[in-house]
mmCIF file of C-alpha atoms in Angstrom:
data_model
loop_
_atom_site.group_PDB
_atom_site.id
_atom_site.type_symbol
_atom_site.label_atom_id
_atom_site.label_comp_id
_atom_site.label_asym_id
_atom_site.label_seq_id
_atom_site.Cartn_x
_atom_site.Cartn_y
_atom_site.Cartn_z
ATOM 1 C CA UNK A 22 -11.717 10.039 -3.853
ATOM 2 C CA UNK A 23 -12.386 9.169 -0.198
ATOM 3 C CA UNK A 24 -12.113 5.515 -1.014
ATOM 4 C CA UNK A 25 -8.726 6.087 -2.625
ATOM 5 C CA UNK A 26 -7.569 8.028 0.452
ATOM 6 C CA UNK A 27 -8.721 5.204 2.716
ATOM 7 C CA UNK A 28 -6.878 2.614 0.645
ATOM 8 C CA UNK A 29 -3.715 4.711 0.669
ATOM 9 C CA UNK A 30 -4.019 5.102 4.454
ATOM 10 C CA UNK A 31 -4.403 1.332 4.832
ATOM 11 C CA UNK A 32 -1.335 0.743 2.699
ATOM 12 C CA UNK A 33 0.655 3.305 4.693
ATOM 13 C CA UNK A 34 -0.474 1.686 7.939
ATOM 14 C CA UNK A 35 0.672 -1.710 6.668
ATOM 15 C CA UNK A 36 4.035 -0.269 5.610
ATOM 16 C CA UNK A 37 4.443 1.336 9.034
ATOM 17 C CA UNK A 38 3.557 -1.966 10.704
ATOM 18 C CA UNK A 39 6.145 -3.756 8.556
ATOM 19 C CA UNK A 40 8.758 -1.135 9.435
ATOM 20 C CA UNK A 41 8.027 -1.632 13.133
ATOM 21 C CA UNK A 42 8.328 -5.384 12.746
ATOM 22 C CA UNK A 43 11.632 -4.966 10.895
ATOM 23 C CA UNK A 44 12.890 -2.659 13.655
ATOM 24 C CA UNK A 45 12.009 -5.324 16.233
ATOM 25 C CA UNK A 46 13.730 -8.009 14.185
ATOM 26 C CA UNK A 47 16.776 -5.778 13.757
ATOM 27 C CA UNK A 48 16.837 -5.135 17.511
ATOM 28 C CA UNK A 49 16.646 -8.882 18.060
ATOM 29 C CA UNK A 50 19.587 -9.346 15.726
ATOM 30 C CA UNK A 51 21.512 -6.663 17.581
ATOM 31 C CA UNK A 52 20.768 -8.371 20.878
ATOM 32 C CA UNK A 53 21.912 -11.670 19.398
ATOM 33 C CA UNK A 54 25.101 -10.009 18.203
ATOM 34 C CA UNK A 55 25.727 -8.576 21.675
ATOM 35 C CA UNK A 56 25.093 -11.980 23.246
ATOM 36 C CA UNK A 57 27.502 -13.557 20.772
ATOM 37 C CA UNK A 58 30.141 -10.949 21.605
ATOM 38 C CA UNK A 59 29.620 -11.547 25.328
ATOM 39 C CA UNK A 60 29.967 -15.300 24.832
ATOM 40 C CA UNK A 61 33.171 -14.822 22.854
ATOM 41 C CA UNK A 62 34.565 -12.478 25.518
ATOM 42 C CA UNK A 63 33.683 -14.992 28.232
ATOM 43 C CA UNK A 64 35.386 -17.784 26.285
ATOM 44 C CA UNK A 65 38.478 -15.631 25.733
ATOM 45 C CA UNK A 66 38.639 -14.786 29.446
ATOM 46 C CA UNK A 67 38.318 -18.454 30.400
ATOM 47 C CA UNK A 68 41.015 -19.379 27.895
ATOM 48 C CA UNK A 69 43.349 -16.697 29.220
ATOM 49 C CA UNK A 70 42.742 -17.818 32.808
ATOM 50 C CA UNK A 71 43.435 -21.442 31.901
ATOM 51 C CA UNK A 72 46.541 -20.393 30.011
ATOM 52 C CA UNK A 73 47.820 -18.379 32.969
ATOM 53 C CA UNK A 74 47.151 -21.304 35.310
ATOM 54 C CA UNK A 75 48.916 -23.710 32.960
ATOM 55 C CA UNK A 76 51.834 -21.290 32.629
ATOM 56 C CA UNK A 77 52.149 -21.055 36.422
ATOM 57 C CA UNK A 78 52.081 -24.848 36.747
ATOM 58 C CA UNK A 79 54.755 -25.224 34.075
ATOM 59 C CA UNK A 80 56.960 -22.697 35.847
ATOM 60 C CA UNK A 81 56.531 -24.631 39.114
ATOM 61 C CA UNK A 82 57.497 -27.896 37.380
ATOM 62 C CA UNK A 83 60.535 -26.292 35.787
ATOM 63 C CA UNK A 84 61.655 -24.904 39.139
ATOM 64 C CA UNK A 85 61.219 -28.323 40.787
ATOM 65 C CA UNK A 86 63.187 -29.985 37.978
ATOM 66 C CA UNK A 87 65.951 -27.406 38.280
ATOM 67 C CA UNK A 88 66.091 -27.948 42.047
ATOM 68 C CA UNK A 89 66.254 -31.714 41.561
ATOM 69 C CA UNK A 90 69.027 -31.380 38.994
ATOM 70 C CA UNK A 91 70.989 -29.022 41.245
ATOM 71 C CA UNK A 92 70.535 -31.347 44.234
ATOM 72 C CA UNK A 93 71.622 -34.312 42.139
ATOM 73 C CA UNK A 94 74.623 -32.374 40.839
ATOM 74 C CA UNK A 95 75.574 -31.524 44.434
ATOM 75 C CA UNK A 96 75.379 -35.176 45.444
ATOM 76 C CA UNK A 97 77.386 -36.264 42.420
ATOM 77 C CA UNK A 98 79.824 -33.463 41.575
ATOM 78 C CA UNK A 99 81.391 -33.603 38.161
ATOM 79 C CA UNK A 100 85.012 -34.557 38.200
ATOM 80 C CA UNK A 101 87.354 -32.410 36.267
ATOM 81 C CA UNK A 102 90.625 -33.966 35.237
ATOM 82 C CA UNK A 103 91.924 -37.456 36.046
ATOM 83 C CA UNK A 104 90.423 -39.306 38.935
ATOM 84 C CA UNK A 105 92.604 -40.123 41.916
#
């Protein structure tokens, strides 16, 4: 009977050890998931920053083009009607 109890205790100890190892593995997976989420968030932030910068540059170019067109239109006004 004592031998049976000892064997059962050994088996329970091994099961507990396996559970602990699984908990550690699961924690590792959770940490990996958090790292992945952080990496994705960092990438999204960088993308948004680049997009905002690109948007600002495009606005600047559009404004410069509009100014150039207006200046050119002022230098060469459109003639309405027959020319004299």
